[in-house]
Amino acid sequence: GKMVTFDLDNASKLPKKIDFNSPHLKKEQGVKIIKANKFCDGVDHWVIKWEKGVSFHEGRINITDFNKDKTQEISCFNTSCCGLALSNNGKYIACGDLYENVMFFPAEKQGCTVPIERISVVDGIRALTFDPTDESIWIGTMEGRLIRYWIKEGKAGQNFEFEHSVMSLRYNKHHEEGKMYLMAGLGSGRCAIFEEDLKTKEMKLLVKYLAHAPAQATEITPSLDLWAEIWSTTWCPTSNKTWVTASEDKSCLTWNLEESKGGMFSKASKKAKIGKKLTGHDRAVTSIDWQVMDPRLGEIFVSCSDDQTFRVYDPKNDFKLIDVVSTKGYGEWHTLTYLALEKGGTRVALTAVNGYFFMYNLLERRFEFVDRIHHGSIEGLDWKGNKIVTCSGDNTVNLVHIPRRFTITVEIPDSDEEENRDGKIKIEKD
């Protein structure tokens, strides 16, 4: 699979009319840039900080290149951003809004003058994810629709409808016998697992079950007696048969995919079997992630919550709790909204409802950065490679390039001056 390459110079040549297979979608031409305005500074070359006195206007995306210290301001969004995804190759950003738009932007070329593409769906956008080949993107809506959009062809594919909002979408990138799996967490507390045939590109619903049942309503969660919304999901990074769901019921649940043997009058089927229940948060669990980190850390699972804490677990050791970290002492009152682990690294990035961004080093157990990067609640976070993207209720998307870390070691022999000239330099990734 290969993702289409969009030439910004030929953006005006994008087809104005495309015959969609679904009546729910329509396509519109990209909107040209209104103006460019430098208004943010690089901080340690990997995260941004707003300048004082900046005025904010509805409908823009901010693309920051710290090497050139430039930011582009683009008009595009109609209302609060919601739903965000960075393509697996790190080249493209997709961001939705609560009105019905999904915008595509380049995450590499600076100074772009138009969104690459804009599509509109009949519902507000809640969740987005590129498939592992970057050939298509799945769109989850507030009204419970799940729609596949084929990027190169510019048309809609399969779509499904659920009884409640699609709150979270996660692909499992492990192939097994020509199959791949997509997970959707729903506002009804249910979880849906889809199986994709890699030859036909067809997706079928494999399992749908009630993961988090309704519970006693409280003043903070008045609808909990009706449904326990799943706010986040994540797969085991080394298996396509284990995953975790997180809910406003303050818990995380681990699940395993099991196959039941068929009988004389029934076929073999697959079902979700509960594993471990992780508790400890005082309020809703808002985001989770599970990654293979730096070898000194191994596999790490992290959850964050409205209670202003994030909890760190060791999945290989029966999800033993390693650490509990609070963000209460930073900035004004807030709740944590999203988190993302640095795959192969040592850090976790977190966002808050007050626009704050946190970078925490799990190995050194310290915050590397804390500051406000949005003037609204941060409603999306994705981290792939050396790029982090966030989106917010202030109608902005921030793209941050993080330089790779290196350790430079100079080896000089202890003998005479002639040998010293042959000293070797090793450059290793930190």
Short mmCIF file of N, CA and C in Angstrom, two decimals, residues 12-180:
data_model
loop_
_atom_site.label_atom_id
_atom_site.label_comp_id
_atom_site.label_asym_id
_atom_site.label_seq_id
_atom_site.Cartn_x
_atom_site.Cartn_y
_atom_site.Cartn_z
N SER A 12 -4.85 23.23 -6.79
CA SER A 12 -6.04 23.71 -7.48
C SER A 12 -6.56 22.70 -8.49
N LYS A 13 -5.73 21.69 -8.83
CA LYS A 13 -6.14 20.70 -9.81
C LYS A 13 -6.90 19.54 -9.18
N LEU A 14 -7.06 19.58 -7.85
CA LEU A 14 -7.84 18.53 -7.21
C LEU A 14 -9.24 18.50 -7.80
N PRO A 15 -9.80 17.34 -8.07
CA PRO A 15 -11.14 17.29 -8.67
C PRO A 15 -12.18 17.95 -7.79
N LYS A 16 -13.03 18.75 -8.40
CA LYS A 16 -14.04 19.47 -7.64
C LYS A 16 -15.25 18.59 -7.33
N LYS A 17 -15.49 17.60 -8.18
CA LYS A 17 -16.64 16.73 -7.96
C LYS A 17 -16.19 15.27 -8.02
N ILE A 18 -16.56 14.53 -7.00
CA ILE A 18 -16.24 13.12 -6.93
C ILE A 18 -17.51 12.35 -6.60
N ASP A 19 -17.75 11.28 -7.29
CA ASP A 19 -18.94 10.47 -7.06
C ASP A 19 -18.68 9.52 -5.90
N PHE A 20 -19.21 9.85 -4.72
CA PHE A 20 -19.03 9.01 -3.56
C PHE A 20 -20.00 7.84 -3.58
N ASN A 21 -19.56 6.75 -2.95
CA ASN A 21 -20.43 5.59 -2.81
C ASN A 21 -21.45 5.80 -1.70
N SER A 22 -21.15 6.71 -0.79
CA SER A 22 -22.04 6.94 0.34
C SER A 22 -22.70 8.31 0.24
N PRO A 23 -24.00 8.40 0.49
CA PRO A 23 -24.68 9.69 0.44
C PRO A 23 -24.32 10.59 1.62
N HIS A 24 -23.57 10.04 2.61
CA HIS A 24 -23.26 10.81 3.80
C HIS A 24 -22.09 11.76 3.60
N LEU A 25 -21.36 11.62 2.47
CA LEU A 25 -20.15 12.39 2.29
C LEU A 25 -20.23 13.32 1.10
N LYS A 26 -19.53 14.43 1.20
CA LYS A 26 -19.33 15.32 0.06
C LYS A 26 -17.93 15.88 0.17
N LYS A 27 -17.39 16.32 -0.96
CA LYS A 27 -16.02 16.80 -0.99
C LYS A 27 -15.99 18.25 -1.44
N GLU A 28 -15.11 19.05 -0.83
CA GLU A 28 -15.02 20.46 -1.18
C GLU A 28 -13.58 20.83 -1.46
N GLN A 29 -13.40 21.91 -2.20
CA GLN A 29 -12.06 22.40 -2.52
C GLN A 29 -11.38 22.95 -1.27
N GLY A 30 -10.06 22.86 -1.20
CA GLY A 30 -9.32 23.40 -0.08
C GLY A 30 -9.43 24.92 0.00
N VAL A 31 -9.22 25.45 1.21
CA VAL A 31 -9.32 26.90 1.43
C VAL A 31 -7.92 27.49 1.46
N LYS A 32 -7.70 28.60 0.75
CA LYS A 32 -6.38 29.21 0.70
C LYS A 32 -6.04 29.90 2.02
N ILE A 33 -4.75 30.06 2.21
CA ILE A 33 -4.26 30.70 3.44
C ILE A 33 -4.72 32.16 3.50
N ILE A 34 -5.06 32.62 4.68
CA ILE A 34 -5.47 34.01 4.86
C ILE A 34 -4.23 34.88 5.08
N LYS A 35 -3.39 34.49 6.01
CA LYS A 35 -2.17 35.23 6.24
C LYS A 35 -1.20 34.37 7.04
N ALA A 36 0.06 34.74 6.99
CA ALA A 36 1.08 34.05 7.78
C ALA A 36 1.54 35.00 8.88
N ASN A 37 1.68 34.48 10.09
CA ASN A 37 2.02 35.35 11.20
C ASN A 37 2.86 34.58 12.22
N LYS A 38 4.08 35.00 12.42
CA LYS A 38 4.94 34.36 13.41
C LYS A 38 4.48 34.79 14.80
N PHE A 39 4.09 33.84 15.62
CA PHE A 39 3.61 34.24 16.95
C PHE A 39 3.99 33.26 18.04
N CYS A 40 4.89 32.32 17.77
CA CYS A 40 5.27 31.40 18.84
C CYS A 40 6.77 31.17 18.82
N ASP A 41 7.31 30.79 19.96
CA ASP A 41 8.74 30.56 20.12
C ASP A 41 9.01 29.09 20.36
N GLY A 42 10.17 28.62 19.89
CA GLY A 42 10.58 27.26 20.21
C GLY A 42 11.11 27.21 21.63
N VAL A 43 10.76 26.17 22.35
CA VAL A 43 11.25 25.98 23.71
C VAL A 43 12.01 24.65 23.73
N ASP A 44 13.31 24.71 23.96
CA ASP A 44 14.14 23.51 23.93
C ASP A 44 14.01 22.76 22.61
N HIS A 45 13.58 23.44 21.59
CA HIS A 45 13.51 22.91 20.23
C HIS A 45 12.51 21.76 20.07
N TRP A 46 11.60 21.60 21.01
CA TRP A 46 10.68 20.49 20.80
C TRP A 46 9.27 20.73 21.28
N VAL A 47 8.95 21.87 21.81
CA VAL A 47 7.57 22.15 22.14
C VAL A 47 7.36 23.65 22.02
N ILE A 48 6.12 24.12 21.94
CA ILE A 48 5.90 25.52 21.67
C ILE A 48 5.33 26.26 22.86
N LYS A 49 5.53 27.56 22.85
CA LYS A 49 5.01 28.42 23.90
C LYS A 49 4.45 29.68 23.25
N TRP A 50 3.23 30.03 23.63
CA TRP A 50 2.60 31.20 23.02
C TRP A 50 3.24 32.50 23.50
N GLU A 51 3.35 33.47 22.60
CA GLU A 51 3.77 34.80 22.98
C GLU A 51 2.61 35.52 23.64
N LYS A 52 2.91 36.47 24.52
CA LYS A 52 1.87 37.22 25.20
C LYS A 52 1.19 38.19 24.23
N GLY A 53 -0.08 38.43 24.46
CA GLY A 53 -0.81 39.39 23.66
C GLY A 53 -1.25 38.90 22.30
N VAL A 54 -1.21 37.59 22.07
CA VAL A 54 -1.62 37.06 20.78
C VAL A 54 -3.14 36.98 20.71
N SER A 55 -3.71 37.47 19.64
CA SER A 55 -5.17 37.36 19.47
C SER A 55 -5.47 36.09 18.69
N PHE A 56 -6.53 35.39 19.10
CA PHE A 56 -6.90 34.13 18.48
C PHE A 56 -8.21 34.28 17.71
N HIS A 57 -8.28 33.69 16.54
CA HIS A 57 -9.45 33.77 15.69
C HIS A 57 -9.90 32.35 15.34
N GLU A 58 -11.18 32.20 15.10
CA GLU A 58 -11.70 30.87 14.78
C GLU A 58 -11.16 30.38 13.45
N GLY A 59 -10.92 29.09 13.37
CA GLY A 59 -10.61 28.45 12.12
C GLY A 59 -9.19 28.60 11.63
N ARG A 60 -8.25 27.97 12.28
CA ARG A 60 -6.91 28.00 11.75
C ARG A 60 -6.11 26.80 12.22
N ILE A 61 -5.07 26.50 11.52
CA ILE A 61 -4.13 25.45 11.93
C ILE A 61 -2.76 26.08 11.98
N ASN A 62 -2.00 25.80 13.01
CA ASN A 62 -0.67 26.38 13.17
C ASN A 62 0.38 25.30 12.92
N ILE A 63 1.26 25.53 11.97
CA ILE A 63 2.32 24.58 11.66
C ILE A 63 3.65 25.23 11.99
N THR A 64 4.37 24.64 12.93
CA THR A 64 5.59 25.26 13.45
C THR A 64 6.83 24.47 13.03
N ASP A 65 7.81 25.15 12.49
CA ASP A 65 9.10 24.54 12.15
C ASP A 65 10.16 25.26 12.98
N PHE A 66 10.72 24.57 13.97
CA PHE A 66 11.64 25.23 14.88
C PHE A 66 13.00 25.51 14.25
N ASN A 67 13.31 24.78 13.17
CA ASN A 67 14.56 25.07 12.49
C ASN A 67 14.51 26.44 11.81
N LYS A 68 13.33 26.80 11.32
CA LYS A 68 13.17 28.08 10.64
C LYS A 68 12.40 29.09 11.49
N ASP A 69 11.87 28.60 12.64
CA ASP A 69 11.14 29.47 13.55
C ASP A 69 9.99 30.17 12.83
N LYS A 70 9.22 29.40 12.11
CA LYS A 70 8.10 29.98 11.35
C LYS A 70 6.81 29.25 11.70
N THR A 71 5.71 29.95 11.60
CA THR A 71 4.40 29.36 11.83
C THR A 71 3.46 29.82 10.71
N GLN A 72 2.70 28.91 10.18
CA GLN A 72 1.70 29.26 9.17
C GLN A 72 0.31 29.22 9.80
N GLU A 73 -0.50 30.18 9.50
CA GLU A 73 -1.86 30.27 10.02
C GLU A 73 -2.83 30.05 8.87
N ILE A 74 -3.65 29.02 8.98
CA ILE A 74 -4.52 28.64 7.87
C ILE A 74 -5.97 28.59 8.34
N SER A 75 -6.86 29.21 7.60
CA SER A 75 -8.28 29.20 7.94
C SER A 75 -8.91 27.91 7.45
N CYS A 76 -9.61 27.21 8.34
CA CYS A 76 -10.22 25.95 7.89
C CYS A 76 -11.36 25.47 8.77
N PHE A 77 -11.24 25.50 10.10
CA PHE A 77 -12.20 24.83 10.95
C PHE A 77 -13.41 25.72 11.27
N ASN A 78 -14.59 25.10 11.31
CA ASN A 78 -15.81 25.83 11.59
C ASN A 78 -16.11 25.94 13.07
N THR A 79 -15.64 24.97 13.84
CA THR A 79 -15.89 24.97 15.28
C THR A 79 -14.80 24.16 15.95
N SER A 80 -14.97 23.81 17.22
CA SER A 80 -13.92 23.15 17.98
C SER A 80 -13.36 21.93 17.27
N CYS A 81 -12.01 21.85 17.23
CA CYS A 81 -11.35 20.67 16.68
C CYS A 81 -11.63 19.46 17.57
N CYS A 82 -11.83 18.32 16.95
CA CYS A 82 -12.05 17.09 17.69
C CYS A 82 -11.79 15.92 16.75
N GLY A 83 -10.92 15.02 17.16
CA GLY A 83 -10.51 13.93 16.28
C GLY A 83 -9.23 14.32 15.58
N LEU A 84 -8.17 13.55 15.80
CA LEU A 84 -6.86 13.92 15.27
C LEU A 84 -6.06 12.65 14.98
N ALA A 85 -5.32 12.66 13.87
CA ALA A 85 -4.47 11.52 13.54
C ALA A 85 -3.29 11.98 12.70
N LEU A 86 -2.13 11.42 12.99
CA LEU A 86 -0.93 11.63 12.20
C LEU A 86 -0.69 10.34 11.42
N SER A 87 -0.44 10.45 10.11
CA SER A 87 -0.26 9.25 9.30
C SER A 87 0.95 8.47 9.81
N ASN A 88 0.97 7.18 9.52
CA ASN A 88 2.03 6.31 10.03
C ASN A 88 3.40 6.65 9.45
N ASN A 89 3.41 7.21 8.22
CA ASN A 89 4.69 7.63 7.65
C ASN A 89 5.09 9.03 8.10
N GLY A 90 4.26 9.66 8.94
CA GLY A 90 4.58 10.96 9.50
C GLY A 90 4.47 12.12 8.54
N LYS A 91 3.80 11.92 7.39
CA LYS A 91 3.76 12.96 6.36
C LYS A 91 2.49 13.80 6.39
N TYR A 92 1.42 13.27 6.97
CA TYR A 92 0.13 13.95 6.86
C TYR A 92 -0.60 14.00 8.19
N ILE A 93 -1.35 15.07 8.38
CA ILE A 93 -2.20 15.26 9.56
C ILE A 93 -3.65 15.27 9.10
N ALA A 94 -4.49 14.58 9.84
CA ALA A 94 -5.94 14.66 9.63
C ALA A 94 -6.57 15.16 10.91
N CYS A 95 -7.43 16.16 10.80
CA CYS A 95 -8.09 16.70 11.98
C CYS A 95 -9.55 17.00 11.66
N GLY A 96 -10.43 16.64 12.58
CA GLY A 96 -11.85 16.90 12.39
C GLY A 96 -12.33 18.04 13.25
N ASP A 97 -13.59 18.41 13.08
CA ASP A 97 -14.23 19.38 13.97
C ASP A 97 -15.63 18.90 14.30
N LEU A 98 -16.27 19.57 15.24
CA LEU A 98 -17.58 19.13 15.70
C LEU A 98 -18.69 19.52 14.74
N TYR A 99 -18.33 20.26 13.70
CA TYR A 99 -19.34 20.66 12.71
C TYR A 99 -19.61 19.51 11.75
N GLU A 100 -18.57 19.02 11.05
CA GLU A 100 -18.65 17.83 10.20
C GLU A 100 -17.44 17.70 9.28
N ASN A 101 -16.44 18.53 9.45
CA ASN A 101 -15.31 18.56 8.53
C ASN A 101 -14.15 17.68 8.98
N VAL A 102 -13.44 17.13 8.00
CA VAL A 102 -12.14 16.50 8.21
C VAL A 102 -11.18 17.17 7.25
N MET A 103 -10.10 17.74 7.80
CA MET A 103 -9.09 18.44 7.00
C MET A 103 -7.81 17.62 6.96
N PHE A 104 -7.14 17.64 5.79
CA PHE A 104 -5.85 16.98 5.64
C PHE A 104 -4.78 18.03 5.35
N PHE A 105 -3.64 17.93 6.07
CA PHE A 105 -2.55 18.87 5.91
C PHE A 105 -1.23 18.11 5.85
N PRO A 106 -0.24 18.67 5.18
CA PRO A 106 1.09 18.04 5.17
C PRO A 106 1.81 18.28 6.48
N ALA A 107 2.50 17.26 6.95
CA ALA A 107 3.27 17.40 8.19
C ALA A 107 4.75 17.54 7.89
N GLU A 108 5.11 17.74 6.64
CA GLU A 108 6.51 17.86 6.26
C GLU A 108 6.80 19.20 5.60
N LYS A 109 6.08 19.52 4.53
CA LYS A 109 6.36 20.76 3.80
C LYS A 109 5.91 21.97 4.60
N GLN A 110 6.80 22.90 4.78
CA GLN A 110 6.47 24.13 5.48
C GLN A 110 6.00 25.18 4.49
N GLY A 111 5.23 26.11 4.96
CA GLY A 111 4.75 27.17 4.10
C GLY A 111 3.65 26.73 3.16
N CYS A 112 2.91 25.66 3.50
CA CYS A 112 1.82 25.21 2.65
C CYS A 112 0.74 26.29 2.63
N THR A 113 0.07 26.43 1.51
CA THR A 113 -0.90 27.51 1.36
C THR A 113 -2.34 27.04 1.33
N VAL A 114 -2.57 25.75 1.22
CA VAL A 114 -3.94 25.24 1.21
C VAL A 114 -3.99 23.92 1.96
N PRO A 115 -5.13 23.61 2.57
CA PRO A 115 -5.31 22.23 3.04
C PRO A 115 -5.24 21.32 1.82
N ILE A 116 -4.62 20.19 1.97
CA ILE A 116 -4.53 19.26 0.86
C ILE A 116 -5.93 18.84 0.41
N GLU A 117 -6.79 18.61 1.39
CA GLU A 117 -8.12 18.11 1.07
C GLU A 117 -9.05 18.39 2.23
N ARG A 118 -10.33 18.54 1.92
CA ARG A 118 -11.35 18.67 2.95
C ARG A 118 -12.53 17.80 2.56
N ILE A 119 -12.99 16.98 3.47
CA ILE A 119 -14.21 16.22 3.24
C ILE A 119 -15.20 16.55 4.35
N SER A 120 -16.46 16.41 4.08
CA SER A 120 -17.49 16.72 5.06
C SER A 120 -18.38 15.51 5.28
N VAL A 121 -18.67 15.25 6.53
CA VAL A 121 -19.53 14.14 6.93
C VAL A 121 -20.76 14.74 7.61
N VAL A 122 -21.86 14.04 7.60
CA VAL A 122 -23.10 14.60 8.13
C VAL A 122 -23.07 14.80 9.64
N ASP A 123 -22.11 14.19 10.33
CA ASP A 123 -22.05 14.27 11.79
C ASP A 123 -20.77 14.97 12.26
N GLY A 124 -20.77 15.40 13.52
CA GLY A 124 -19.56 15.92 14.13
C GLY A 124 -18.52 14.82 14.27
N ILE A 125 -17.27 15.17 14.12
CA ILE A 125 -16.18 14.19 14.17
C ILE A 125 -15.74 13.96 15.61
N ARG A 126 -15.50 12.71 15.96
CA ARG A 126 -15.05 12.38 17.32
C ARG A 126 -13.72 11.65 17.34
N ALA A 127 -13.45 10.77 16.36
CA ALA A 127 -12.21 9.98 16.36
C ALA A 127 -11.76 9.72 14.94
N LEU A 128 -10.44 9.68 14.74
CA LEU A 128 -9.85 9.42 13.44
C LEU A 128 -8.66 8.47 13.60
N THR A 129 -8.42 7.63 12.58
CA THR A 129 -7.20 6.83 12.56
C THR A 129 -6.89 6.43 11.12
N PHE A 130 -5.63 6.59 10.73
CA PHE A 130 -5.17 6.07 9.44
C PHE A 130 -5.00 4.57 9.54
N ASP A 131 -5.26 3.85 8.42
CA ASP A 131 -4.92 2.43 8.45
C ASP A 131 -3.40 2.30 8.37
N PRO A 132 -2.83 1.15 8.73
CA PRO A 132 -1.37 1.02 8.79
C PRO A 132 -0.65 1.26 7.48
N THR A 133 -1.36 1.18 6.34
CA THR A 133 -0.73 1.43 5.04
C THR A 133 -0.88 2.89 4.62
N ASP A 134 -1.65 3.68 5.37
CA ASP A 134 -1.94 5.08 5.04
C ASP A 134 -2.75 5.23 3.75
N GLU A 135 -3.39 4.15 3.30
CA GLU A 135 -4.22 4.24 2.10
C GLU A 135 -5.59 4.81 2.39
N SER A 136 -6.03 4.66 3.62
CA SER A 136 -7.37 5.12 3.98
C SER A 136 -7.38 5.65 5.40
N ILE A 137 -8.46 6.32 5.75
CA ILE A 137 -8.64 6.80 7.11
C ILE A 137 -10.05 6.43 7.56
N TRP A 138 -10.16 5.99 8.81
CA TRP A 138 -11.46 5.68 9.40
C TRP A 138 -11.92 6.88 10.21
N ILE A 139 -13.19 7.24 10.04
CA ILE A 139 -13.78 8.42 10.67
C ILE A 139 -14.89 7.96 11.62
N GLY A 140 -14.75 8.27 12.90
CA GLY A 140 -15.79 7.96 13.87
C GLY A 140 -16.53 9.24 14.24
N THR A 141 -17.87 9.20 14.28
CA THR A 141 -18.66 10.41 14.48
C THR A 141 -19.41 10.41 15.80
N MET A 142 -19.89 11.60 16.15
CA MET A 142 -20.64 11.76 17.39
C MET A 142 -21.96 11.00 17.36
N GLU A 143 -22.51 10.79 16.17
CA GLU A 143 -23.79 10.10 16.05
C GLU A 143 -23.65 8.59 15.90
N GLY A 144 -22.42 8.08 15.97
CA GLY A 144 -22.22 6.64 15.97
C GLY A 144 -21.90 6.03 14.62
N ARG A 145 -21.53 6.84 13.64
CA ARG A 145 -21.15 6.29 12.34
C ARG A 145 -19.65 6.05 12.29
N LEU A 146 -19.27 4.98 11.60
CA LEU A 146 -17.88 4.65 11.37
C LEU A 146 -17.71 4.51 9.86
N ILE A 147 -16.93 5.41 9.27
CA ILE A 147 -16.85 5.51 7.81
C ILE A 147 -15.39 5.40 7.38
N ARG A 148 -15.17 4.62 6.33
CA ARG A 148 -13.83 4.52 5.75
C ARG A 148 -13.75 5.43 4.52
N TYR A 149 -12.66 6.22 4.47
CA TYR A 149 -12.44 7.12 3.33
C TYR A 149 -11.13 6.74 2.67
N TRP A 150 -11.20 6.37 1.38
CA TRP A 150 -10.02 6.00 0.62
C TRP A 150 -9.37 7.25 0.06
N ILE A 151 -8.15 7.52 0.48
CA ILE A 151 -7.51 8.81 0.20
C ILE A 151 -7.14 8.97 -1.27
N LYS A 152 -6.47 8.01 -1.86
CA LYS A 152 -6.04 8.13 -3.24
C LYS A 152 -7.22 8.18 -4.19
N GLU A 153 -8.21 7.33 -3.94
CA GLU A 153 -9.38 7.29 -4.81
C GLU A 153 -10.33 8.45 -4.57
N GLY A 154 -10.24 9.06 -3.37
CA GLY A 154 -11.12 10.17 -3.03
C GLY A 154 -12.56 9.76 -2.90
N LYS A 155 -12.82 8.61 -2.27
CA LYS A 155 -14.20 8.15 -2.14
C LYS A 155 -14.39 7.39 -0.84
N ALA A 156 -15.64 7.31 -0.43
CA ALA A 156 -15.98 6.59 0.79
C ALA A 156 -16.05 5.10 0.51
N GLY A 157 -15.73 4.32 1.54
CA GLY A 157 -15.82 2.88 1.42
C GLY A 157 -16.88 2.34 2.36
N GLN A 158 -16.52 1.31 3.11
CA GLN A 158 -17.47 0.71 4.04
C GLN A 158 -17.86 1.69 5.14
N ASN A 159 -19.07 1.52 5.65
CA ASN A 159 -19.46 2.30 6.82
C ASN A 159 -20.38 1.47 7.70
N PHE A 160 -20.30 1.72 8.99
CA PHE A 160 -21.08 1.00 9.99
C PHE A 160 -21.79 2.02 10.86
N GLU A 161 -22.87 1.60 11.50
CA GLU A 161 -23.61 2.48 12.40
C GLU A 161 -23.79 1.82 13.75
N PHE A 162 -23.56 2.62 14.82
CA PHE A 162 -23.70 2.13 16.18
C PHE A 162 -24.73 2.95 16.93
N GLU A 163 -25.04 2.50 18.12
CA GLU A 163 -26.09 3.13 18.93
C GLU A 163 -25.59 4.36 19.67
N HIS A 164 -24.28 4.60 19.63
CA HIS A 164 -23.71 5.71 20.39
C HIS A 164 -22.44 6.21 19.72
N SER A 165 -21.89 7.31 20.20
CA SER A 165 -20.71 7.93 19.61
C SER A 165 -19.53 6.97 19.54
N VAL A 166 -18.74 7.11 18.46
CA VAL A 166 -17.48 6.39 18.34
C VAL A 166 -16.42 7.25 19.01
N MET A 167 -16.01 6.87 20.22
CA MET A 167 -15.15 7.71 21.05
C MET A 167 -13.65 7.50 20.78
N SER A 168 -13.28 6.30 20.35
CA SER A 168 -11.87 5.96 20.19
C SER A 168 -11.71 4.96 19.06
N LEU A 169 -10.64 5.12 18.28
CA LEU A 169 -10.32 4.18 17.20
C LEU A 169 -8.84 3.82 17.28
N ARG A 170 -8.54 2.53 17.23
CA ARG A 170 -7.16 2.07 17.28
C ARG A 170 -6.97 0.86 16.36
N TYR A 171 -5.97 0.94 15.48
CA TYR A 171 -5.58 -0.21 14.65
C TYR A 171 -4.52 -1.01 15.37
N ASN A 172 -4.57 -2.33 15.19
CA ASN A 172 -3.48 -3.20 15.61
C ASN A 172 -2.64 -3.49 14.37
N LYS A 173 -1.36 -3.23 14.43
CA LYS A 173 -0.51 -3.31 13.24
C LYS A 173 0.14 -4.67 13.04
N HIS A 174 -0.24 -5.63 13.88
CA HIS A 174 0.32 -6.98 13.73
C HIS A 174 -0.53 -7.78 12.76
N HIS A 175 0.09 -8.24 11.66
CA HIS A 175 -0.63 -9.04 10.69
C HIS A 175 -0.63 -10.50 11.14
N GLU A 176 -1.73 -11.17 10.91
CA GLU A 176 -1.82 -12.59 11.24
C GLU A 176 -2.67 -13.29 10.20
N GLU A 177 -2.00 -14.14 9.39
CA GLU A 177 -2.71 -14.90 8.36
C GLU A 177 -3.54 -13.99 7.47
N GLY A 178 -2.93 -12.88 7.05
CA GLY A 178 -3.61 -11.99 6.13
C GLY A 178 -4.72 -11.17 6.76
N LYS A 179 -4.70 -11.04 8.08
CA LYS A 179 -5.75 -10.29 8.79
C LYS A 179 -5.14 -9.14 9.58
N MET A 180 -5.97 -8.11 9.77
CA MET A 180 -5.59 -6.99 10.62
C MET A 180 -6.83 -6.59 11.42
#
